[in-house]
Structures are given as C-alpha cells and as structure tokens.
mmCIF file of C-alpha atoms and ligand atoms in Angstrom:
data_model
loop_
_atom_site.group_PDB
_atom_site.id
_atom_site.type_symbol
_atom_site.label_atom_id
_atom_site.label_comp_id
_atom_site.label_asym_id
_atom_site.label_seq_id
_atom_site.Cartn_x
_atom_site.Cartn_y
_atom_site.Cartn_z
ATOM 1 C CA MET A 1 33.528 -47.666 98.839
ATOM 2 C CA LYS A 2 32.441 -51.253 98.162
ATOM 3 C CA ILE A 3 35.057 -53.996 98.437
ATOM 4 C CA LEU A 4 34.626 -57.509 97.064
ATOM 5 C CA VAL A 5 36.773 -60.016 98.970
ATOM 6 C CA THR A 6 37.126 -63.463 97.428
ATOM 7 C CA GLY A 7 38.104 -66.154 99.925
ATOM 8 C CA GLY A 8 36.886 -63.943 102.770
ATOM 9 C CA ALA A 9 35.844 -66.881 104.974
ATOM 10 C CA GLY A 10 39.382 -68.263 105.169
ATOM 11 C CA PHE A 11 42.155 -67.375 107.591
ATOM 12 C CA ILE A 12 43.547 -64.195 106.030
ATOM 13 C CA GLY A 13 40.255 -63.241 104.386
ATOM 14 C CA SER A 14 38.265 -63.270 107.622
ATOM 15 C CA ASN A 15 40.920 -61.252 109.458
ATOM 16 C CA PHE A 16 40.924 -58.805 106.530
ATOM 17 C CA VAL A 17 37.135 -58.422 106.602
ATOM 18 C CA ARG A 18 37.038 -57.829 110.371
ATOM 19 C CA ARG A 19 39.838 -55.299 110.090
ATOM 20 C CA THR A 20 38.193 -53.457 107.227
ATOM 21 C CA LEU A 21 34.740 -53.337 108.827
ATOM 22 C CA GLN A 22 35.654 -52.873 112.473
ATOM 23 C CA ASP A 23 39.006 -51.145 112.757
ATOM 24 C CA ALA A 24 38.220 -48.101 110.637
ATOM 25 C CA TYR A 25 41.303 -48.074 108.406
ATOM 26 C CA PRO A 26 41.709 -44.388 107.477
ATOM 27 C CA GLY A 27 39.489 -43.656 104.471
ATOM 28 C CA LEU A 28 37.491 -46.880 104.806
ATOM 29 C CA GLU A 29 35.274 -45.886 107.739
ATOM 30 C CA GLY A 30 32.010 -46.443 105.850
ATOM 31 C CA ALA A 31 33.251 -49.194 103.537
ATOM 32 C CA GLU A 32 30.948 -52.039 102.545
ATOM 33 C CA VAL A 33 32.339 -55.546 102.178
ATOM 34 C CA VAL A 34 30.955 -58.374 100.076
ATOM 35 C CA VAL A 35 32.544 -61.755 100.793
ATOM 36 C CA LEU A 36 32.508 -64.351 98.022
ATOM 37 C CA ASP A 37 33.592 -67.767 99.228
ATOM 38 C CA ALA A 38 32.991 -71.358 98.113
ATOM 39 C CA LEU A 39 33.339 -72.616 101.717
ATOM 40 C CA THR A 40 35.779 -75.363 100.824
ATOM 41 C CA TYR A 41 37.252 -77.360 103.741
ATOM 42 C CA SER A 42 39.260 -74.273 104.858
ATOM 43 C CA GLY A 43 36.422 -71.767 104.463
ATOM 44 C CA ASN A 44 34.610 -71.374 107.752
ATOM 45 C CA LEU A 45 31.751 -68.947 108.322
ATOM 46 C CA GLU A 46 32.386 -69.174 112.060
ATOM 47 C CA ASN A 47 35.475 -67.062 111.295
ATOM 48 C CA LEU A 48 33.053 -64.235 110.446
ATOM 49 C CA ALA A 49 30.528 -64.939 113.209
ATOM 50 C CA GLY A 50 28.890 -61.810 114.593
ATOM 51 C CA LEU A 51 29.162 -59.827 111.364
ATOM 52 C CA GLU A 52 25.820 -61.090 109.998
ATOM 53 C CA SER A 53 23.922 -58.181 111.551
ATOM 54 C CA ASN A 54 26.345 -55.565 110.177
ATOM 55 C CA PRO A 55 24.535 -53.702 107.353
ATOM 56 C CA ARG A 56 27.890 -53.084 105.624
ATOM 57 C CA TYR A 57 28.617 -56.826 105.316
ATOM 58 C CA ARG A 58 27.188 -59.393 102.880
ATOM 59 C CA PHE A 59 28.140 -63.015 102.334
ATOM 60 C CA VAL A 60 27.723 -64.806 98.989
ATOM 61 C CA LYS A 61 28.439 -68.506 98.688
ATOM 62 C CA GLY A 62 29.976 -69.214 95.301
ATOM 63 C CA ASP A 63 32.989 -70.280 93.282
ATOM 64 C CA VAL A 64 35.536 -67.941 91.711
ATOM 65 C CA CYS A 65 35.361 -70.156 88.616
ATOM 66 C CA ASP A 66 31.701 -69.137 88.104
ATOM 67 C CA GLY A 67 32.077 -66.401 85.463
ATOM 68 C CA PRO A 68 28.483 -65.070 85.405
ATOM 69 C CA LEU A 69 28.405 -64.838 89.217
ATOM 70 C CA MET A 70 31.750 -63.049 89.285
ATOM 71 C CA GLU A 71 30.544 -60.622 86.597
ATOM 72 C CA ARG A 72 27.530 -59.734 88.740
ATOM 73 C CA LEU A 73 29.677 -59.221 91.829
ATOM 74 C CA VAL A 74 32.414 -57.086 90.251
ATOM 75 C CA ALA A 75 29.856 -54.812 88.563
ATOM 76 C CA ASP A 76 29.408 -52.555 91.604
ATOM 77 C CA ALA A 77 32.704 -53.158 93.431
ATOM 78 C CA ASP A 78 35.153 -50.266 93.733
ATOM 79 C CA ALA A 79 37.854 -52.752 94.693
ATOM 80 C CA VAL A 80 38.391 -56.474 94.298
ATOM 81 C CA ILE A 81 40.677 -58.208 96.783
ATOM 82 C CA HIS A 82 41.267 -61.622 95.289
ATOM 83 C CA MET A 83 42.485 -64.084 97.928
ATOM 84 C CA ALA A 84 40.377 -67.185 97.294
ATOM 85 C CA ALA A 85 42.756 -70.092 96.813
ATOM 86 C CA GLU A 86 43.686 -73.607 97.686
ATOM 87 C CA SER A 87 46.460 -72.752 100.110
ATOM 88 C CA HIS A 88 48.179 -75.794 101.623
ATOM 89 C CA VAL A 89 51.410 -77.120 100.079
ATOM 90 C CA ASP A 90 51.007 -80.671 101.430
ATOM 91 C CA ARG A 91 47.563 -81.000 99.853
ATOM 92 C CA SER A 92 48.956 -79.773 96.520
ATOM 93 C CA ILE A 93 51.518 -82.586 96.658
ATOM 94 C CA LEU A 94 48.754 -85.144 97.180
ATOM 95 C CA ASP A 95 46.555 -83.714 94.396
ATOM 96 C CA SER A 96 47.454 -80.620 92.394
ATOM 97 C CA ARG A 97 44.324 -80.395 90.253
ATOM 98 C CA PRO A 98 42.094 -78.419 92.664
ATOM 99 C CA PHE A 99 44.976 -75.933 92.951
ATOM 100 C CA ILE A 100 45.169 -75.350 89.224
ATOM 101 C CA VAL A 101 41.391 -74.979 89.057
ATOM 102 C CA ALA A 102 40.951 -72.548 91.976
ATOM 103 C CA ASN A 103 44.232 -70.626 91.744
ATOM 104 C CA ALA A 104 44.905 -70.452 88.004
ATOM 105 C CA LEU A 105 41.499 -70.825 86.332
ATOM 106 C CA GLY A 106 39.776 -69.063 89.263
ATOM 107 C CA THR A 107 42.110 -66.064 89.007
ATOM 108 C CA GLN A 108 41.649 -65.902 85.240
ATOM 109 C CA THR A 109 37.858 -65.976 85.749
ATOM 110 C CA VAL A 110 37.847 -63.152 88.297
ATOM 111 C CA LEU A 111 40.238 -61.044 86.211
ATOM 112 C CA ASP A 112 38.147 -61.594 83.111
ATOM 113 C CA ALA A 113 34.921 -60.734 84.935
ATOM 114 C CA ALA A 114 36.563 -57.499 86.135
ATOM 115 C CA ARG A 115 37.772 -56.737 82.600
ATOM 116 C CA ARG A 116 34.305 -57.234 81.101
ATOM 117 C CA LYS A 117 32.001 -55.922 83.824
ATOM 118 C CA GLY A 118 34.154 -54.282 86.492
ATOM 119 C CA LYS A 119 32.935 -50.942 87.822
ATOM 120 C CA LYS A 120 34.677 -47.945 86.269
ATOM 121 C CA GLY A 121 37.815 -47.010 88.222
ATOM 122 C CA GLN A 122 37.947 -50.397 89.963
ATOM 123 C CA ARG A 123 41.230 -51.522 91.576
ATOM 124 C CA PHE A 124 42.130 -55.194 91.655
ATOM 125 C CA VAL A 125 44.557 -56.598 94.235
ATOM 126 C CA TYR A 126 45.796 -60.137 93.705
ATOM 127 C CA VAL A 127 47.057 -61.596 96.996
ATOM 128 C CA SER A 128 49.981 -63.839 96.155
ATOM 129 C CA THR A 129 52.785 -65.453 98.099
ATOM 130 C CA ASP A 130 56.586 -65.389 98.428
ATOM 131 C CA GLU A 131 56.508 -69.088 97.520
ATOM 132 C CA VAL A 132 56.337 -68.136 93.825
ATOM 133 C CA TYR A 133 60.057 -67.228 94.076
ATOM 134 C CA GLY A 134 61.111 -70.759 95.033
ATOM 135 C CA SER A 135 63.736 -71.441 97.680
ATOM 136 C CA LEU A 136 66.791 -69.654 99.106
ATOM 137 C CA PRO A 137 69.899 -71.439 100.414
ATOM 138 C CA LEU A 138 70.524 -71.535 104.181
ATOM 139 C CA GLU A 139 74.201 -70.812 103.569
ATOM 140 C CA ASN A 140 73.760 -67.210 102.428
ATOM 141 C CA PRO A 141 71.604 -65.384 105.003
ATOM 142 C CA ASP A 142 71.980 -62.048 103.166
ATOM 143 C CA LEU A 143 70.019 -63.307 100.152
ATOM 144 C CA LYS A 144 66.350 -62.300 100.164
ATOM 145 C CA PHE A 145 63.544 -62.290 97.611
ATOM 146 C CA THR A 146 63.030 -58.916 95.924
ATOM 147 C CA GLU A 147 60.259 -58.117 93.445
ATOM 148 C CA ASP A 148 62.825 -58.714 90.665
ATOM 149 C CA THR A 149 63.704 -62.245 91.779
ATOM 150 C CA PRO A 150 62.630 -64.574 88.937
ATOM 151 C CA LEU A 151 59.609 -66.758 89.600
ATOM 152 C CA ALA A 152 60.782 -70.311 90.332
ATOM 153 C CA ALA A 153 57.867 -72.053 92.018
ATOM 154 C CA ASN A 154 58.756 -75.470 93.410
ATOM 155 C CA SER A 155 55.487 -76.908 94.772
ATOM 156 C CA PRO A 156 52.276 -77.395 92.801
ATOM 157 C CA TYR A 157 50.696 -74.840 95.179
ATOM 158 C CA ALA A 158 53.365 -72.253 94.380
ATOM 159 C CA ALA A 159 53.132 -73.038 90.650
ATOM 160 C CA SER A 160 49.359 -72.466 90.678
ATOM 161 C CA LYS A 161 49.803 -69.150 92.523
ATOM 162 C CA ALA A 162 52.543 -68.122 90.052
ATOM 163 C CA ALA A 163 50.068 -68.774 87.215
ATOM 164 C CA GLY A 164 47.829 -66.188 88.923
ATOM 165 C CA ASP A 165 50.768 -63.753 89.211
ATOM 166 C CA LEU A 166 51.446 -63.991 85.484
ATOM 167 C CA LEU A 167 47.773 -63.569 84.643
ATOM 168 C CA ALA A 168 47.550 -60.493 86.884
ATOM 169 C CA ARG A 169 50.569 -59.033 85.079
ATOM 170 C CA ALA A 170 49.169 -59.942 81.661
ATOM 171 C CA TYR A 171 45.757 -58.365 82.348
ATOM 172 C CA HIS A 172 47.424 -55.137 83.386
ATOM 173 C CA HIS A 173 49.762 -55.140 80.396
ATOM 174 C CA THR A 174 47.231 -56.171 77.749
ATOM 175 C CA PHE A 175 44.051 -54.497 78.985
ATOM 176 C CA GLN A 176 45.554 -51.649 81.087
ATOM 177 C CA MET A 177 43.601 -52.916 84.078
ATOM 178 C CA ASP A 178 44.419 -51.421 87.474
ATOM 179 C CA VAL A 179 45.871 -54.642 88.887
ATOM 180 C CA LEU A 180 48.332 -54.843 91.787
ATOM 181 C CA THR A 181 50.000 -57.913 93.286
ATOM 182 C CA THR A 182 51.223 -58.575 96.828
ATOM 183 C CA ARG A 183 53.652 -61.392 97.659
ATOM 184 C CA CYS A 184 53.659 -62.105 101.360
ATOM 185 C CA SER A 185 55.626 -64.422 103.618
ATOM 186 C CA ASN A 186 54.127 -66.969 106.067
ATOM 187 C CA ASN A 187 51.275 -65.565 108.165
ATOM 188 C CA PHE A 188 50.267 -66.450 111.704
ATOM 189 C CA GLY A 189 47.393 -65.334 113.923
ATOM 190 C CA PRO A 190 43.802 -66.194 114.910
ATOM 191 C CA TYR A 191 41.501 -68.374 112.756
ATOM 192 C CA GLN A 192 44.266 -70.182 110.842
ATOM 193 C CA PHE A 193 43.191 -73.632 109.713
ATOM 194 C CA PRO A 194 44.955 -76.183 111.951
ATOM 195 C CA GLU A 195 46.749 -77.906 109.085
ATOM 196 C CA LYS A 196 49.336 -75.099 108.875
ATOM 197 C CA VAL A 197 52.311 -75.526 111.141
ATOM 198 C CA ILE A 198 51.604 -73.010 113.939
ATOM 199 C CA PRO A 199 47.936 -73.822 114.674
ATOM 200 C CA LEU A 200 48.590 -77.537 114.083
ATOM 201 C CA PHE A 201 51.441 -77.627 116.590
ATOM 202 C CA VAL A 202 49.704 -75.393 119.143
ATOM 203 C CA THR A 203 46.413 -77.310 119.097
ATOM 204 C CA ASN A 204 48.196 -80.687 119.153
ATOM 205 C CA LEU A 205 50.145 -79.589 122.237
ATOM 206 C CA LEU A 206 47.039 -78.185 123.937
ATOM 207 C CA GLU A 207 45.561 -81.678 123.442
ATOM 208 C CA GLY A 208 48.709 -83.323 124.815
ATOM 209 C CA GLN A 209 49.706 -84.783 121.442
ATOM 210 C CA GLN A 210 53.048 -84.771 119.623
ATOM 211 C CA VAL A 211 53.988 -82.420 116.786
ATOM 212 C CA PRO A 212 55.265 -83.783 113.433
ATOM 213 C CA LEU A 213 58.444 -81.912 112.459
ATOM 214 C CA TYR A 214 59.468 -82.492 108.846
ATOM 215 C CA GLY A 215 63.023 -83.574 107.976
ATOM 216 C CA ASP A 216 65.835 -81.974 109.994
ATOM 217 C CA GLY A 217 63.696 -79.003 111.107
ATOM 218 C CA LYS A 218 66.214 -76.522 109.667
ATOM 219 C CA ASN A 219 63.881 -75.060 107.010
ATOM 220 C CA VAL A 220 63.383 -71.336 107.548
ATOM 221 C CA ARG A 221 60.221 -69.243 107.195
ATOM 222 C CA ASP A 222 59.750 -65.465 107.581
ATOM 223 C CA TRP A 223 56.780 -65.023 109.954
ATOM 224 C CA LEU A 224 54.353 -62.098 109.720
ATOM 225 C CA HIS A 225 51.251 -61.469 111.815
ATOM 226 C CA VAL A 226 48.097 -61.636 109.710
ATOM 227 C CA ASP A 227 47.028 -58.118 110.807
ATOM 228 C CA ASP A 228 50.273 -56.726 109.371
ATOM 229 C CA HIS A 229 49.571 -58.549 106.111
ATOM 230 C CA CYS A 230 45.990 -57.204 105.980
ATOM 231 C CA GLU A 231 47.252 -53.687 106.584
ATOM 232 C CA ALA A 232 49.776 -54.148 103.759
ATOM 233 C CA VAL A 233 46.985 -55.185 101.382
ATOM 234 C CA LEU A 234 44.939 -52.118 102.399
ATOM 235 C CA THR A 235 48.007 -49.914 101.945
ATOM 236 C CA VAL A 236 48.608 -51.303 98.457
ATOM 237 C CA LEU A 237 44.924 -50.813 97.642
ATOM 238 C CA GLU A 238 45.114 -47.197 98.787
ATOM 239 C CA LYS A 239 48.530 -46.115 97.510
ATOM 240 C CA GLY A 240 50.017 -48.784 95.215
ATOM 241 C CA ARG A 241 50.923 -48.089 91.588
ATOM 242 C CA ALA A 242 48.911 -49.959 88.953
ATOM 243 C CA GLY A 243 50.739 -52.990 87.559
ATOM 244 C CA GLU A 244 53.264 -53.134 90.402
ATOM 245 C CA VAL A 245 54.223 -56.055 92.634
ATOM 246 C CA TYR A 246 54.867 -55.494 96.362
ATOM 247 C CA ASN A 247 56.705 -57.941 98.615
ATOM 248 C CA VAL A 248 55.391 -58.119 102.188
ATOM 249 C CA GLY A 249 57.447 -59.662 104.988
ATOM 250 C CA GLY A 250 58.162 -59.490 108.688
ATOM 251 C CA ASN A 251 61.964 -59.610 108.716
ATOM 252 C CA ASN A 252 61.356 -62.386 111.194
ATOM 253 C CA GLU A 253 63.133 -65.532 110.027
ATOM 254 C CA ARG A 254 62.955 -68.649 112.202
ATOM 255 C CA SER A 255 63.904 -72.239 111.537
ATOM 256 C CA ASN A 256 61.106 -74.719 112.131
ATOM 257 C CA LEU A 257 63.116 -76.118 115.022
ATOM 258 C CA GLU A 258 63.393 -72.673 116.659
ATOM 259 C CA LEU A 259 59.676 -72.103 116.080
ATOM 260 C CA THR A 260 58.836 -75.499 117.573
ATOM 261 C CA HIS A 261 60.955 -74.847 120.674
ATOM 262 C CA SER A 262 59.230 -71.483 121.194
ATOM 263 C CA ILE A 263 55.807 -73.136 120.922
ATOM 264 C CA LEU A 264 56.855 -75.931 123.294
ATOM 265 C CA GLU A 265 58.025 -73.358 125.835
ATOM 266 C CA LEU A 266 54.934 -71.156 125.528
ATOM 267 C CA THR A 267 52.605 -74.138 125.971
ATOM 268 C CA GLY A 268 54.633 -75.621 128.835
ATOM 269 C CA SER A 269 55.468 -78.780 126.841
ATOM 270 C CA GLY A 270 58.654 -80.866 126.820
ATOM 271 C CA ASN A 271 61.016 -81.813 123.984
ATOM 272 C CA ASP A 272 59.564 -85.345 124.037
ATOM 273 C CA LYS A 273 56.578 -83.900 122.195
ATOM 274 C CA ILE A 274 58.648 -83.447 118.995
ATOM 275 C CA LYS A 275 58.176 -86.277 116.531
ATOM 276 C CA TYR A 276 60.637 -86.142 113.632
ATOM 277 C CA VAL A 277 58.853 -87.390 110.510
ATOM 278 C CA ALA A 278 59.778 -87.845 106.840
ATOM 279 C CA ASP A 279 60.508 -84.617 104.992
ATOM 280 C CA ARG A 280 57.966 -82.993 102.665
ATOM 281 C CA PRO A 281 58.890 -83.840 99.043
ATOM 282 C CA GLY A 282 60.592 -80.848 97.390
ATOM 283 C CA HIS A 283 60.535 -78.949 100.722
ATOM 284 C CA ASP A 284 61.679 -75.340 100.139
ATOM 285 C CA ARG A 285 64.659 -74.645 102.402
ATOM 286 C CA ARG A 286 64.290 -70.978 103.159
ATOM 287 C CA TYR A 287 61.987 -68.042 102.433
ATOM 288 C CA ALA A 288 63.063 -64.483 103.223
ATOM 289 C CA ILE A 289 61.451 -61.296 101.991
ATOM 290 C CA ASP A 290 63.029 -57.954 101.185
ATOM 291 C CA ALA A 291 60.116 -55.582 101.822
ATOM 292 C CA THR A 292 62.056 -52.362 101.139
ATOM 293 C CA LYS A 293 59.790 -51.354 98.240
ATOM 294 C CA ILE A 294 56.494 -51.289 100.160
ATOM 295 C CA GLU A 295 58.228 -49.702 103.158
ATOM 296 C CA ARG A 296 59.942 -46.913 101.196
ATOM 297 C CA GLN A 297 57.324 -46.243 98.523
ATOM 298 C CA LEU A 298 54.088 -46.772 100.467
ATOM 299 C CA GLY A 299 55.166 -46.287 104.085
ATOM 300 C CA TRP A 300 53.966 -49.700 105.327
ATOM 301 C CA ARG A 301 55.780 -51.348 108.215
ATOM 302 C CA PRO A 302 54.951 -54.406 110.332
ATOM 303 C CA THR A 303 53.854 -53.367 113.823
ATOM 304 C CA ARG A 304 52.290 -56.532 115.255
ATOM 305 C CA SER A 305 54.771 -59.261 114.386
ATOM 306 C CA ALA A 306 57.464 -58.769 117.074
ATOM 307 C CA TRP A 307 58.681 -62.112 118.359
ATOM 308 C CA PRO A 308 58.034 -63.805 120.747
ATOM 309 C CA GLY A 309 55.209 -61.489 121.989
ATOM 310 C CA ALA A 310 53.114 -61.872 118.850
ATOM 311 C CA LEU A 311 53.555 -65.649 118.898
ATOM 312 C CA LYS A 312 52.528 -65.775 122.562
ATOM 313 C CA GLN A 313 49.445 -63.667 121.836
ATOM 314 C CA THR A 314 48.486 -66.043 119.013
ATOM 315 C CA ILE A 315 48.961 -69.116 121.218
ATOM 316 C CA ASP A 316 46.815 -67.423 123.893
ATOM 317 C CA TRP A 317 44.096 -66.914 121.250
ATOM 318 C CA TYR A 318 44.033 -70.653 120.464
ATOM 319 C CA ARG A 319 44.016 -71.439 124.197
ATOM 320 C CA ASP A 320 41.074 -69.044 124.719
ATOM 321 C CA ASN A 321 39.178 -70.285 121.644
ATOM 322 C CA THR A 322 39.355 -74.028 122.125
ATOM 323 C CA GLU A 323 35.770 -74.381 120.935
ATOM 324 C CA TRP A 324 36.651 -72.836 117.541
ATOM 325 C CA TRP A 325 39.497 -75.235 116.679
ATOM 326 C CA LYS A 326 37.827 -78.279 118.255
ATOM 327 C CA ARG A 327 34.865 -77.719 115.941
ATOM 328 C CA VAL A 328 37.279 -77.401 112.999
ATOM 329 C CA LYS A 329 39.184 -80.534 113.929
ATOM 330 C CA SER A 330 35.923 -82.500 114.405
ATOM 331 C CA GLY A 331 34.324 -81.110 111.209
ATOM 332 C CA ALA A 332 31.376 -79.579 113.139
ATOM 333 C CA TYR A 333 32.137 -76.109 111.711
ATOM 334 C CA ARG A 334 30.569 -77.197 108.427
ATOM 335 C CA GLU A 335 27.068 -76.939 109.960
ATOM 336 C CA TYR A 336 27.290 -73.180 110.481
ATOM 337 C CA TYR A 337 26.353 -72.150 106.957
ATOM 338 C CA ALA A 338 23.177 -74.263 107.005
ATOM 339 C CA ARG A 339 22.196 -72.750 110.378
ATOM 340 C CA GLN A 340 22.746 -69.176 109.201
ATOM 341 C CA TYR A 341 21.504 -69.423 105.635
ATOM 342 C CA GLY A 342 19.245 -72.474 105.746
ATOM 343 C CA ALA A 343 20.780 -74.395 102.852
HETATM 344 P P1 NAD I 1 42.721 -70.395 103.533
HETATM 345 O O1 NAD I 1 42.855 -71.766 102.936
HETATM 346 O O2 NAD I 1 42.570 -70.249 105.006
HETATM 347 O O3 NAD I 1 41.480 -69.638 102.857
HETATM 348 C C1 NAD I 1 41.178 -69.761 101.488
HETATM 349 C C2 NAD I 1 39.713 -69.378 101.307
HETATM 350 O O4 NAD I 1 39.421 -69.444 99.897
HETATM 351 C C3 NAD I 1 38.727 -70.328 101.996
HETATM 352 O O5 NAD I 1 37.737 -69.604 102.668
HETATM 353 C C4 NAD I 1 38.139 -71.145 100.843
HETATM 354 O O6 NAD I 1 36.805 -71.584 101.099
HETATM 355 C C5 NAD I 1 38.196 -70.124 99.715
HETATM 356 N N1 NAD I 1 38.211 -70.766 98.390
HETATM 357 C C6 NAD I 1 39.031 -71.766 97.951
HETATM 358 N N2 NAD I 1 38.730 -72.083 96.687
HETATM 359 C C7 NAD I 1 37.708 -71.266 96.305
HETATM 360 C C8 NAD I 1 36.972 -71.120 95.113
HETATM 361 N N3 NAD I 1 37.214 -71.891 94.041
HETATM 362 N N4 NAD I 1 36.006 -70.153 95.051
HETATM 363 C C9 NAD I 1 35.747 -69.378 96.127
HETATM 364 N N5 NAD I 1 36.402 -69.493 97.305
HETATM 365 C C10 NAD I 1 37.375 -70.438 97.392
HETATM 366 O O7 NAD I 1 43.986 -69.602 103.000
HETATM 367 P P2 NAD I 1 44.710 -68.320 103.610
HETATM 368 O O8 NAD I 1 45.889 -68.768 104.381
HETATM 369 O O9 NAD I 1 43.725 -67.425 104.237
HETATM 370 O O10 NAD I 1 45.263 -67.646 102.267
HETATM 371 C C11 NAD I 1 44.523 -66.644 101.592
HETATM 372 C C12 NAD I 1 45.320 -66.134 100.410
HETATM 373 O O11 NAD I 1 46.552 -65.599 100.851
HETATM 374 C C13 NAD I 1 45.667 -67.226 99.388
HETATM 375 O O12 NAD I 1 45.536 -66.680 98.107
HETATM 376 C C14 NAD I 1 47.110 -67.569 99.701
HETATM 377 O O13 NAD I 1 47.776 -68.022 98.549
HETATM 378 C C15 NAD I 1 47.626 -66.212 100.156
HETATM 379 N N6 NAD I 1 48.770 -66.245 101.097
HETATM 380 C C16 NAD I 1 48.700 -66.980 102.257
HETATM 381 C C17 NAD I 1 49.765 -66.960 103.148
HETATM 382 C C18 NAD I 1 49.731 -67.720 104.455
HETATM 383 O O14 NAD I 1 50.730 -67.772 105.157
HETATM 384 N N7 NAD I 1 48.601 -68.297 104.862
HETATM 385 C C19 NAD I 1 50.911 -66.197 102.850
HETATM 386 C C20 NAD I 1 50.939 -65.448 101.653
HETATM 387 C C21 NAD I 1 49.852 -65.484 100.807
HETATM 388 P P1 TYD I 2 53.181 -74.599 106.421
HETATM 389 O O1 TYD I 2 52.507 -74.002 107.600
HETATM 390 O O2 TYD I 2 52.537 -75.743 105.706
HETATM 391 O O3 TYD I 2 53.486 -73.398 105.417
HETATM 392 P P2 TYD I 2 54.380 -73.370 104.050
HETATM 393 O O4 TYD I 2 54.709 -74.761 103.650
HETATM 394 O O5 TYD I 2 53.436 -72.729 103.090
HETATM 395 O O6 TYD I 2 55.576 -72.556 104.373
HETATM 396 O O7 TYD I 2 54.625 -75.090 106.847
HETATM 397 C C1 TYD I 2 55.568 -74.195 107.426
HETATM 398 C C2 TYD I 2 56.860 -74.962 107.656
HETATM 399 O O8 TYD I 2 56.613 -75.970 108.659
HETATM 400 C C3 TYD I 2 57.343 -75.695 106.425
HETATM 401 O O9 TYD I 2 58.764 -75.627 106.370
HETATM 402 C C4 TYD I 2 56.912 -77.128 106.634
HETATM 403 C C5 TYD I 2 56.941 -77.276 108.140
HETATM 404 N N1 TYD I 2 55.938 -78.220 108.698
HETATM 405 C C6 TYD I 2 56.325 -79.254 109.571
HETATM 406 O O10 TYD I 2 57.509 -79.405 109.907
HETATM 407 N N2 TYD I 2 55.360 -80.088 110.059
HETATM 408 C C7 TYD I 2 54.035 -79.974 109.710
HETATM 409 O O11 TYD I 2 53.194 -80.784 110.174
HETATM 410 C C8 TYD I 2 53.655 -78.913 108.816
HETATM 411 C C9 TYD I 2 52.214 -78.729 108.412
HETATM 412 C C10 TYD I 2 54.633 -78.054 108.343
#
C-alpha cells in the first residue's frame, strides 16, 4: 500500500504521517508514505524529523498546482490523502488569493491528475473542514452540522475549501472516481503552527506574554485531538463509501473564553494575561459537528480528545518542546530543508 499525502509537512499532515508509519494502523503495517509539500510558511520539515532514515518514507518538495508533478506522483499511489491547503482564516481575510490558488485550483489539479494518471483502484480522500457549513447560532445548542447541512462558507478560507468540496463531489459524479470527503472540526495537538488559537495562546503564556481574545470571547468551537482526526481519515480510507461525505467531531464544544481560562489555569497564568482585542471580521459564532454517520456506519469514535486531560497533554507537549516553537516563531525552522536536502 502506497499513500500519497499532500500537505504532509503541516500540522495535521505530519501527525498523520507519523501515525501511519509508526503506529501500525491495522492493515497499514507495511504502508509506504510519500509526502508532497510546498513548504509554505506553515510547512515545516522539522515536524517530520527522524523519519528521513525510514525506507517507507519519501519527501517531495512541490506544489499541488503543478499538474505534471502530481501526475507522476499519483501514478503509483494506492491512496491519495489530499490535505495541502492554506489553512488560517485570519490570513484569508488579509489576502484571499493564495487560498483560492492552493485550495481550489490545487484541489482541481490533484483531482485531475488522479483522473488522468491515478493508479487503478486508487482511493482519494479530500480532507475538508466543518467551516464550509458556515455558522450556528449560540441560542440553539441542539443544532449541529450534519452532512446534509447546506454549504454556507463565510470566510474566504472556508469558501476556498468549499470549492474543493464541490470539485471532489463533481469528480466522483462525472468521472465515477473513488473520492471521499471528510469535514472535521477544530483540531489541537503537537506541531500546530502557533498562529492558531491554542498554540498561540500557550506559547505566548509560556513566554509571559498576553493572549489576544477576539470580540466577546463567546464564539464556540468543537475541539478534537489531531490523532482522533487522523484515525478518522484512515477509517474513511479503509471503510468509507465512494462519493460520501463524513463529518468528524469531538462533541467537545467550548467557548473561546472557557478555552482561554483552561489554558490560563494549566499554565499557571492569571486573568490579567487576557487582552480583549477587536473581533475578527465575519467571525463565525459557533461550530458543532454531528458525527453520527461516521460513528454508526464506520465505527469511528474519538478516544483521545477528553477534556481537560487532552488539553493538558497538549500544553505539556509545547512546554517540553520549547525549541520547536521558538524556532517557528523566530523563522529558523526554514533552514531545515536546506540542511537535509541541500537546496
Ligand atoms: P497547516 O497550515 O498546518 O498545513 C498545511 C500544509 O499544506 C503545509 O505543510 C503547507 O506547506 C502545505 N501547502 C500549502 N499550500 C500548498 C501547495 N500549494 N502545495 C503543496 N503544499 C502546500 O494546516 P493543517 O491545520 O495541518 O490543515 C491540514 C488540512 O486539514 C487542510 O486542508 C485544512 O483545511 C484541514 N482541516 C484543518 C483543521 C484544523 O483545525 N487545523 C480542521 C479541519 C480540517
Ligand atoms: P483559529 O485557531 O484561528 O481557528 P478557526 O478560526 O479556524 O476556528 O481560531 C479559533 C477561535 O479562536 C476562533 O473563534 C477565533 C479565536 N481566536 C482568538 O480569539 N484570538 C486569536 O488570536 C486567534 C488566532 C483566534
């Protein structure tokens, strides 16, 4: 089994690659993994450090918009896990163009490469997000996103991911390709780029700085540990039905204020460290996932997301890996590729 992982040097991608190569997911014991990654600002080869000597691992630096390269890579892949993306909402508000290029055009390019040159019997998993569904009201806590909730993306990031969702659907419908889509809630865990709220707040507090809380802090996110997400993607790859969409969530809703107070407590910081700042434009109020379909049909369940233990474990990881995030915050992580690959 050979798996091509696009975006494998990012947060979720690198956790997915480690899990697939090292944790022996049933049926994938001898699997080979090829990582394709452009190493944008959020791609970091240090996330995959130590795997270089593994004969079942190969890294290729390249862009998902490069059709000929993608055609070469899909030609001998039994599975394509497409996660390469521009991933941060705030950046998409500042400049949406790179999002449309990587997430819409990039997804079209990878799908088209798989259609033209994909190995016979290849499965294609498109890793999407719950943000394509838009926002839920705080007032009705029973409302959750199901797979039938209409797409109503609100941020340029979400809109560019939704373009990928529609392309994935269209390539299945038109060309009968074996494409599956996952839509997951907010992830947390090791190796997350410290622009996202949890690693940003944790590393700021470990440095004695304040944390910028947007608006009134009442926005709600449904937090899932990255290992649970990776296992969901592997489950969908193994057992999912072609053309289907699967929601993935932790049933673990927290307001940003609750989350911030937990992080303050677990890092031994005081409330004076909260800095209320202007709200994000168009800030989605609440995300909540109904994951009944993947649970009932495929037997997946989150096992590593229980709160606050999983949050504490994640904070401990950042405390124990200061060097990793300091090199990210200083920009030094960019040298790693040149050291390993001499370019
Ligand atoms: P990330 O920003 O940490 O990683 C993205 C990776 O994609 C990086 O390694 C980057 O170098 C690479 N990349 C970007 N543009 C590329 C291009 N044009 N060609 C090749 N590689 C490129 O993001 P993440 O949080 O790991 O998210 C991974 C995927 O999961 C994304 O598709 C995202 O939409 C989805 N997702 C993320 C979350 C979350 O909470 N982080 C939740 C649900 C879904
Ligand atoms: P983020 O980690 O950017 O994920 P997403 O926007 O994709 O859900 O943000 C999570 C929540 O935290 C979101 O409601 C915005 C909020 N937030 C802050 O309050 N301050 C910050 O500095 C950041 C980055 C996010």
